[in-house]
Amino acid sequence: MGISRLPTTDKKLEIYIKIQYIRMHGKDYLTDHVLTAGFKEAQANLWHSVTQMMANDYRLNVSGEFEIEALLTFLFAEGFTQFEVNWLASDLQSKVTQLTQRFIEQVNVVLAADAGQTPQFQMAIQQLTQDLN
């Protein structure tokens, strides 16, 4: 699994890394897992790609798992790489699912009357749910 870096989105990554560097330089390290236990082993290629990118492109040695997990979560959120909701720690998974469901309920309230319950509408809602997750 690779990391897609385009010139416009690369700037976002650069800003994130600068903030992460400043925070770490001030010894304000992250202390909670945001990804599931075993993610590092299950997604070893992605983990290695991120740590290599940090070392080679940004000359940062990010060795703390919490910091790498946070960076990966940023990469997922910004669409740099593919993401599976079940990779998030269970408490975050349930929060994401809950927020997505609340949003979809609001979409249904607003659009269902106009769009009806056609198969196309239901497929669009399912796709939106997946994309939001």
Short mmCIF file of N, CA and C in Angstrom, two decimals:
data_model
loop_
_atom_site.label_atom_id
_atom_site.label_comp_id
_atom_site.label_asym_id
_atom_site.label_seq_id
_atom_site.Cartn_x
_atom_site.Cartn_y
_atom_site.Cartn_z
N MET A 1 0.85 -1.17 0.00
CA MET A 1 0.00 0.00 0.00
C MET A 1 0.90 1.23 0.00
N GLY A 2 0.73 2.10 -0.97
CA GLY A 2 1.59 3.26 -1.10
C GLY A 2 0.97 4.52 -0.55
N ILE A 3 1.77 5.56 -0.57
CA ILE A 3 1.32 6.86 -0.11
C ILE A 3 1.29 7.77 -1.33
N SER A 4 0.14 8.33 -1.63
CA SER A 4 -0.03 9.21 -2.77
C SER A 4 0.24 10.64 -2.33
N ARG A 5 1.28 11.24 -2.93
CA ARG A 5 1.65 12.61 -2.56
C ARG A 5 1.64 13.49 -3.79
N LEU A 6 0.68 14.39 -3.86
CA LEU A 6 0.58 15.36 -4.93
C LEU A 6 1.11 16.69 -4.42
N PRO A 7 1.56 17.58 -5.32
CA PRO A 7 2.14 18.85 -4.87
C PRO A 7 1.23 19.67 -3.97
N THR A 8 -0.07 19.73 -4.27
CA THR A 8 -0.96 20.55 -3.43
C THR A 8 -1.19 19.92 -2.06
N THR A 9 -1.35 18.62 -2.03
CA THR A 9 -1.60 17.97 -0.75
C THR A 9 -0.32 17.77 0.04
N ASP A 10 0.80 17.81 -0.64
CA ASP A 10 2.08 17.68 0.04
C ASP A 10 2.31 18.84 1.01
N LYS A 11 1.78 20.00 0.69
CA LYS A 11 1.91 21.17 1.58
C LYS A 11 1.18 20.91 2.90
N LYS A 12 0.03 20.26 2.83
CA LYS A 12 -0.70 19.93 4.06
C LYS A 12 0.15 19.02 4.94
N LEU A 13 0.78 18.05 4.31
CA LEU A 13 1.64 17.13 5.06
C LEU A 13 2.80 17.89 5.68
N GLU A 14 3.37 18.80 4.94
CA GLU A 14 4.49 19.59 5.44
C GLU A 14 4.07 20.40 6.68
N ILE A 15 2.91 21.01 6.63
CA ILE A 15 2.41 21.80 7.77
C ILE A 15 2.18 20.88 8.97
N TYR A 16 1.56 19.72 8.74
CA TYR A 16 1.33 18.78 9.83
C TYR A 16 2.65 18.38 10.48
N ILE A 17 3.62 18.06 9.66
CA ILE A 17 4.92 17.61 10.18
C ILE A 17 5.62 18.72 10.95
N LYS A 18 5.49 19.94 10.50
CA LYS A 18 6.10 21.07 11.23
C LYS A 18 5.45 21.22 12.60
N ILE A 19 4.13 21.10 12.65
CA ILE A 19 3.44 21.19 13.93
C ILE A 19 3.84 20.03 14.82
N GLN A 20 3.92 18.84 14.25
CA GLN A 20 4.33 17.66 15.02
C GLN A 20 5.74 17.85 15.56
N TYR A 21 6.63 18.37 14.75
CA TYR A 21 8.02 18.61 15.17
C TYR A 21 8.07 19.60 16.33
N ILE A 22 7.35 20.69 16.20
CA ILE A 22 7.34 21.71 17.26
C ILE A 22 6.79 21.12 18.56
N ARG A 23 5.71 20.35 18.44
CA ARG A 23 5.12 19.73 19.62
C ARG A 23 6.10 18.75 20.27
N MET A 24 6.75 17.93 19.46
CA MET A 24 7.70 16.95 19.99
C MET A 24 8.94 17.64 20.55
N HIS A 25 9.38 18.71 19.90
CA HIS A 25 10.55 19.45 20.38
C HIS A 25 10.27 20.04 21.77
N GLY A 26 9.01 20.39 22.01
CA GLY A 26 8.60 20.89 23.31
C GLY A 26 8.28 19.78 24.30
N LYS A 27 8.60 18.55 23.92
CA LYS A 27 8.40 17.37 24.75
C LYS A 27 6.93 17.14 25.11
N ASP A 28 6.05 17.51 24.20
CA ASP A 28 4.62 17.30 24.37
C ASP A 28 4.22 16.12 23.48
N TYR A 29 4.56 14.91 23.95
CA TYR A 29 4.35 13.71 23.16
C TYR A 29 2.93 13.17 23.33
N LEU A 30 2.45 12.50 22.30
CA LEU A 30 1.16 11.84 22.39
C LEU A 30 1.28 10.61 23.26
N THR A 31 0.19 10.25 23.93
CA THR A 31 0.25 9.14 24.88
C THR A 31 -0.86 8.11 24.70
N ASP A 32 -1.67 8.24 23.67
CA ASP A 32 -2.77 7.30 23.46
C ASP A 32 -2.71 6.71 22.06
N HIS A 33 -3.08 5.44 21.96
CA HIS A 33 -3.18 4.79 20.65
C HIS A 33 -4.42 5.30 19.94
N VAL A 34 -4.29 5.54 18.65
CA VAL A 34 -5.45 5.89 17.84
C VAL A 34 -5.76 4.79 16.82
N LEU A 35 -4.85 3.83 16.69
CA LEU A 35 -5.06 2.70 15.79
C LEU A 35 -5.15 1.41 16.59
N THR A 36 -5.71 0.38 15.99
CA THR A 36 -5.91 -0.89 16.68
C THR A 36 -4.58 -1.52 17.07
N ALA A 37 -4.65 -2.32 18.12
CA ALA A 37 -3.47 -3.10 18.51
C ALA A 37 -3.13 -4.03 17.36
N GLY A 38 -1.88 -4.13 17.04
CA GLY A 38 -1.45 -5.00 15.96
C GLY A 38 -1.44 -4.35 14.60
N PHE A 39 -1.83 -3.07 14.51
CA PHE A 39 -1.84 -2.38 13.21
C PHE A 39 -0.44 -2.37 12.60
N LYS A 40 0.55 -2.07 13.42
CA LYS A 40 1.93 -1.97 12.93
C LYS A 40 2.37 -3.26 12.25
N GLU A 41 2.01 -4.39 12.83
CA GLU A 41 2.39 -5.67 12.26
C GLU A 41 1.52 -6.02 11.04
N ALA A 42 0.23 -5.75 11.15
CA ALA A 42 -0.70 -6.10 10.06
C ALA A 42 -0.47 -5.25 8.82
N GLN A 43 -0.06 -4.00 9.02
CA GLN A 43 0.16 -3.08 7.90
C GLN A 43 1.64 -2.65 7.89
N ALA A 44 2.51 -3.64 7.96
CA ALA A 44 3.95 -3.37 8.07
C ALA A 44 4.49 -2.54 6.90
N ASN A 45 4.02 -2.79 5.70
CA ASN A 45 4.51 -2.03 4.54
C ASN A 45 4.15 -0.55 4.65
N LEU A 46 2.92 -0.27 5.04
CA LEU A 46 2.50 1.11 5.21
C LEU A 46 3.27 1.77 6.34
N TRP A 47 3.41 1.07 7.45
CA TRP A 47 4.16 1.60 8.60
C TRP A 47 5.59 1.94 8.18
N HIS A 48 6.21 1.03 7.48
CA HIS A 48 7.59 1.24 7.03
C HIS A 48 7.67 2.41 6.04
N SER A 49 6.70 2.51 5.14
CA SER A 49 6.68 3.61 4.16
C SER A 49 6.64 4.97 4.86
N VAL A 50 5.81 5.05 5.89
CA VAL A 50 5.67 6.33 6.60
C VAL A 50 6.95 6.66 7.35
N THR A 51 7.52 5.70 8.05
CA THR A 51 8.74 5.99 8.80
C THR A 51 9.89 6.32 7.85
N GLN A 52 9.96 5.67 6.70
CA GLN A 52 11.00 5.98 5.71
C GLN A 52 10.79 7.38 5.12
N MET A 53 9.54 7.73 4.83
CA MET A 53 9.24 9.05 4.30
C MET A 53 9.67 10.13 5.29
N MET A 54 9.37 9.89 6.56
CA MET A 54 9.76 10.86 7.58
C MET A 54 11.28 11.01 7.65
N ALA A 55 11.97 9.90 7.63
CA ALA A 55 13.44 9.93 7.75
C ALA A 55 14.09 10.50 6.49
N ASN A 56 13.65 10.06 5.32
CA ASN A 56 14.31 10.46 4.08
C ASN A 56 13.89 11.84 3.58
N ASP A 57 12.59 12.10 3.56
CA ASP A 57 12.10 13.36 2.99
C ASP A 57 12.12 14.52 3.98
N TYR A 58 11.94 14.22 5.26
CA TYR A 58 11.81 15.29 6.25
C TYR A 58 12.91 15.24 7.31
N ARG A 59 13.78 14.27 7.22
CA ARG A 59 14.90 14.12 8.14
C ARG A 59 14.46 14.12 9.61
N LEU A 60 13.35 13.46 9.86
CA LEU A 60 12.84 13.33 11.22
C LEU A 60 12.85 11.87 11.61
N ASN A 61 13.32 11.60 12.80
CA ASN A 61 13.29 10.25 13.31
C ASN A 61 12.11 10.14 14.27
N VAL A 62 10.99 9.72 13.74
CA VAL A 62 9.79 9.58 14.55
C VAL A 62 9.71 8.12 14.95
N SER A 63 10.16 7.84 16.15
CA SER A 63 10.21 6.45 16.59
C SER A 63 9.03 6.07 17.48
N GLY A 64 8.37 7.03 18.08
CA GLY A 64 7.26 6.72 18.97
C GLY A 64 6.04 6.24 18.21
N GLU A 65 5.50 5.11 18.63
CA GLU A 65 4.34 4.55 17.94
C GLU A 65 3.15 5.50 17.94
N PHE A 66 2.94 6.22 19.04
CA PHE A 66 1.80 7.14 19.12
C PHE A 66 1.93 8.23 18.05
N GLU A 67 3.14 8.74 17.87
CA GLU A 67 3.37 9.79 16.88
C GLU A 67 3.15 9.28 15.46
N ILE A 68 3.62 8.07 15.19
CA ILE A 68 3.45 7.49 13.85
C ILE A 68 1.97 7.20 13.61
N GLU A 69 1.28 6.71 14.62
CA GLU A 69 -0.16 6.46 14.48
C GLU A 69 -0.91 7.76 14.17
N ALA A 70 -0.56 8.83 14.87
CA ALA A 70 -1.21 10.12 14.61
C ALA A 70 -0.93 10.59 13.19
N LEU A 71 0.30 10.44 12.75
CA LEU A 71 0.65 10.82 11.38
C LEU A 71 -0.13 9.98 10.37
N LEU A 72 -0.22 8.68 10.61
CA LEU A 72 -0.99 7.81 9.72
C LEU A 72 -2.46 8.23 9.69
N THR A 73 -3.01 8.57 10.83
CA THR A 73 -4.40 9.01 10.88
C THR A 73 -4.59 10.27 10.06
N PHE A 74 -3.62 11.19 10.13
CA PHE A 74 -3.66 12.39 9.30
C PHE A 74 -3.61 12.01 7.82
N LEU A 75 -2.72 11.10 7.46
CA LEU A 75 -2.60 10.66 6.06
C LEU A 75 -3.90 10.03 5.58
N PHE A 76 -4.54 9.25 6.45
CA PHE A 76 -5.82 8.64 6.09
C PHE A 76 -6.87 9.74 5.86
N ALA A 77 -6.96 10.67 6.82
CA ALA A 77 -7.98 11.71 6.76
C ALA A 77 -7.82 12.60 5.53
N GLU A 78 -6.60 12.83 5.12
CA GLU A 78 -6.33 13.69 3.97
C GLU A 78 -6.32 12.94 2.64
N GLY A 79 -6.53 11.63 2.69
CA GLY A 79 -6.61 10.85 1.47
C GLY A 79 -5.26 10.52 0.85
N PHE A 80 -4.19 10.60 1.63
CA PHE A 80 -2.86 10.24 1.11
C PHE A 80 -2.77 8.74 0.87
N THR A 81 -3.54 7.97 1.64
CA THR A 81 -3.50 6.53 1.52
C THR A 81 -4.87 5.96 1.88
N GLN A 82 -5.12 4.73 1.48
CA GLN A 82 -6.40 4.06 1.76
C GLN A 82 -6.56 3.86 3.26
N PHE A 83 -7.80 3.81 3.68
CA PHE A 83 -8.09 3.69 5.11
C PHE A 83 -9.26 2.75 5.34
N GLU A 84 -9.17 2.00 6.40
CA GLU A 84 -10.27 1.14 6.86
C GLU A 84 -10.65 1.59 8.26
N VAL A 85 -11.92 1.83 8.49
CA VAL A 85 -12.38 2.29 9.80
C VAL A 85 -11.98 1.32 10.89
N ASN A 86 -11.95 0.03 10.58
CA ASN A 86 -11.61 -0.94 11.63
C ASN A 86 -10.15 -0.86 12.04
N TRP A 87 -9.37 -0.01 11.42
CA TRP A 87 -7.99 0.22 11.85
C TRP A 87 -7.93 1.16 13.06
N LEU A 88 -8.98 1.94 13.27
CA LEU A 88 -9.00 2.85 14.41
C LEU A 88 -9.18 2.06 15.70
N ALA A 89 -8.67 2.61 16.78
CA ALA A 89 -8.90 2.03 18.10
C ALA A 89 -10.41 1.96 18.33
N SER A 90 -10.85 0.98 19.09
CA SER A 90 -12.29 0.70 19.20
C SER A 90 -13.10 1.90 19.68
N ASP A 91 -12.58 2.68 20.63
CA ASP A 91 -13.34 3.84 21.10
C ASP A 91 -13.50 4.88 19.99
N LEU A 92 -12.49 5.04 19.14
CA LEU A 92 -12.59 5.97 18.02
C LEU A 92 -13.50 5.42 16.93
N GLN A 93 -13.44 4.10 16.72
CA GLN A 93 -14.33 3.48 15.73
C GLN A 93 -15.79 3.75 16.07
N SER A 94 -16.14 3.55 17.32
CA SER A 94 -17.54 3.75 17.71
C SER A 94 -17.93 5.22 17.59
N LYS A 95 -17.02 6.13 17.88
CA LYS A 95 -17.32 7.56 17.75
C LYS A 95 -17.52 7.93 16.28
N VAL A 96 -16.65 7.43 15.40
CA VAL A 96 -16.79 7.69 13.96
C VAL A 96 -18.12 7.15 13.46
N THR A 97 -18.42 5.92 13.83
CA THR A 97 -19.66 5.29 13.38
C THR A 97 -20.87 6.07 13.88
N GLN A 98 -20.82 6.51 15.12
CA GLN A 98 -21.92 7.27 15.71
C GLN A 98 -22.11 8.62 14.99
N LEU A 99 -21.03 9.33 14.75
CA LEU A 99 -21.13 10.62 14.07
C LEU A 99 -21.61 10.46 12.62
N THR A 100 -21.11 9.44 11.96
CA THR A 100 -21.55 9.17 10.59
C THR A 100 -23.05 8.88 10.57
N GLN A 101 -23.50 8.03 11.48
CA GLN A 101 -24.91 7.67 11.53
C GLN A 101 -25.79 8.90 11.79
N ARG A 102 -25.36 9.77 12.69
CA ARG A 102 -26.13 11.00 12.96
C ARG A 102 -26.21 11.87 11.72
N PHE A 103 -25.10 11.98 10.99
CA PHE A 103 -25.09 12.79 9.77
C PHE A 103 -26.02 12.18 8.71
N ILE A 104 -25.93 10.88 8.53
CA ILE A 104 -26.76 10.19 7.53
C ILE A 104 -28.24 10.33 7.87
N GLU A 105 -28.57 10.27 9.14
CA GLU A 105 -29.97 10.47 9.55
C GLU A 105 -30.46 11.86 9.15
N GLN A 106 -29.60 12.87 9.31
CA GLN A 106 -29.97 14.22 8.91
C GLN A 106 -30.13 14.34 7.40
N VAL A 107 -29.25 13.69 6.66
CA VAL A 107 -29.36 13.68 5.19
C VAL A 107 -30.67 13.03 4.79
N ASN A 108 -31.00 11.91 5.42
CA ASN A 108 -32.25 11.23 5.12
C ASN A 108 -33.46 12.12 5.40
N VAL A 109 -33.43 12.84 6.49
CA VAL A 109 -34.54 13.73 6.84
C VAL A 109 -34.73 14.79 5.76
N VAL A 110 -33.63 15.35 5.28
CA VAL A 110 -33.70 16.45 4.32
C VAL A 110 -33.98 15.94 2.90
N LEU A 111 -33.32 14.87 2.49
CA LEU A 111 -33.40 14.45 1.09
C LEU A 111 -34.37 13.33 0.79
N ALA A 112 -34.70 12.51 1.75
CA ALA A 112 -35.51 11.32 1.48
C ALA A 112 -36.86 11.68 0.86
N ALA A 113 -37.49 12.74 1.32
CA ALA A 113 -38.79 13.12 0.77
C ALA A 113 -38.68 13.50 -0.71
N ASP A 114 -37.61 14.19 -1.08
CA ASP A 114 -37.41 14.61 -2.47
C ASP A 114 -36.94 13.46 -3.35
N ALA A 115 -36.00 12.69 -2.84
CA ALA A 115 -35.40 11.63 -3.65
C ALA A 115 -36.21 10.35 -3.61
N GLY A 116 -37.06 10.21 -2.62
CA GLY A 116 -37.80 8.97 -2.48
C GLY A 116 -36.86 7.86 -2.02
N GLN A 117 -37.38 6.71 -1.90
CA GLN A 117 -36.57 5.58 -1.44
C GLN A 117 -36.17 4.70 -2.64
N THR A 118 -35.70 5.32 -3.68
CA THR A 118 -35.28 4.59 -4.87
C THR A 118 -34.01 3.81 -4.59
N PRO A 119 -33.76 2.76 -5.34
CA PRO A 119 -32.50 2.01 -5.17
C PRO A 119 -31.26 2.90 -5.36
N GLN A 120 -31.35 3.85 -6.29
CA GLN A 120 -30.21 4.75 -6.52
C GLN A 120 -29.94 5.63 -5.29
N PHE A 121 -31.03 6.09 -4.68
CA PHE A 121 -30.88 6.91 -3.48
C PHE A 121 -30.25 6.09 -2.36
N GLN A 122 -30.72 4.88 -2.17
CA GLN A 122 -30.17 4.02 -1.13
C GLN A 122 -28.70 3.70 -1.39
N MET A 123 -28.35 3.47 -2.65
CA MET A 123 -26.94 3.21 -3.00
C MET A 123 -26.09 4.44 -2.72
N ALA A 124 -26.62 5.62 -3.03
CA ALA A 124 -25.89 6.86 -2.77
C ALA A 124 -25.68 7.06 -1.27
N ILE A 125 -26.71 6.75 -0.47
CA ILE A 125 -26.59 6.86 0.98
C ILE A 125 -25.55 5.88 1.51
N GLN A 126 -25.56 4.65 0.99
CA GLN A 126 -24.56 3.66 1.41
C GLN A 126 -23.15 4.11 1.06
N GLN A 127 -22.98 4.67 -0.14
CA GLN A 127 -21.67 5.15 -0.56
C GLN A 127 -21.23 6.34 0.29
N LEU A 128 -22.16 7.23 0.58
CA LEU A 128 -21.85 8.37 1.44
C LEU A 128 -21.43 7.92 2.83
N THR A 129 -22.13 6.93 3.37
CA THR A 129 -21.78 6.38 4.69
C THR A 129 -20.37 5.82 4.67
N GLN A 130 -20.06 5.04 3.65
CA GLN A 130 -18.72 4.46 3.53
C GLN A 130 -17.66 5.55 3.40
N ASP A 131 -17.93 6.55 2.56
CA ASP A 131 -16.96 7.64 2.37
C ASP A 131 -16.75 8.44 3.64
N LEU A 132 -17.83 8.69 4.38
CA LEU A 132 -17.69 9.44 5.63
C LEU A 132 -16.88 8.65 6.66
N ASN A 133 -17.14 7.35 6.73
CA ASN A 133 -16.37 6.54 7.67
C ASN A 133 -14.90 6.58 7.29
#
